[in-house]
């Protein structure tokens, strides 16, 4: 007997683990930019991985959320992600991951 082949590409793949946002990132960035570590603890960092994923570190909360846009409270400003099929993943106290087709990113002061 032969092994059944997957019907589509996703069926044959294992579910990938969501990446964790490393805590050491702030101290590394501070060393590279020659900033004191205390100033980085209050900064928000957004890392885009292509237009499919965004890692937001320093988020204070989710203001509004649906499949077409996500608005986040960053403390002193708001950021709005616009796209299609947007999902919040891997939320923690200070960080979250947005997954989907990201079309735009807008800072609102």
GROMACS .gro file of N, CA, C and O in nm, residues 10 41 63 73 93 97 99:
model
   28
   10UNK      N    1  -0.151   2.295   0.253
   10UNK     CA    2  -0.167   2.312   0.397
   10UNK      C    3  -0.196   2.181   0.469
   10UNK      O    4  -0.159   2.163   0.582
   41UNK      N    5   1.204   5.095   2.784
   41UNK     CA    6   1.092   5.025   2.847
   41UNK      C    7   0.960   5.095   2.820
   41UNK      O    8   0.855   5.035   2.830
   63UNK      N    9  -0.828   4.867   2.133
   63UNK     CA   10  -0.940   4.961   2.133
   63UNK      C   11  -1.055   4.906   2.049
   63UNK      O   12  -1.170   4.904   2.092
   73UNK      N   13  -0.405   5.080   2.157
   73UNK     CA   14  -0.361   5.189   2.243
   73UNK      C   15  -0.213   5.168   2.274
   73UNK      O   16  -0.175   5.066   2.329
   93UNK      N   17   0.061   4.040   2.828
   93UNK     CA   18   0.037   4.164   2.901
   93UNK      C   19   0.085   4.288   2.825
   93UNK      O   20   0.021   4.392   2.826
   97UNK      N   21   0.055   3.970   1.859
   97UNK     CA   22   0.091   3.942   1.721
   97UNK      C   23  -0.036   3.956   1.638
   97UNK      O   24  -0.140   3.900   1.672
   99UNK      N   25  -0.196   3.886   1.270
   99UNK     CA   26  -0.174   3.800   1.153
   99UNK      C   27  -0.284   3.827   1.051
   99UNK      O   28  -0.398   3.850   1.088
   0.00000   0.00000   0.00000
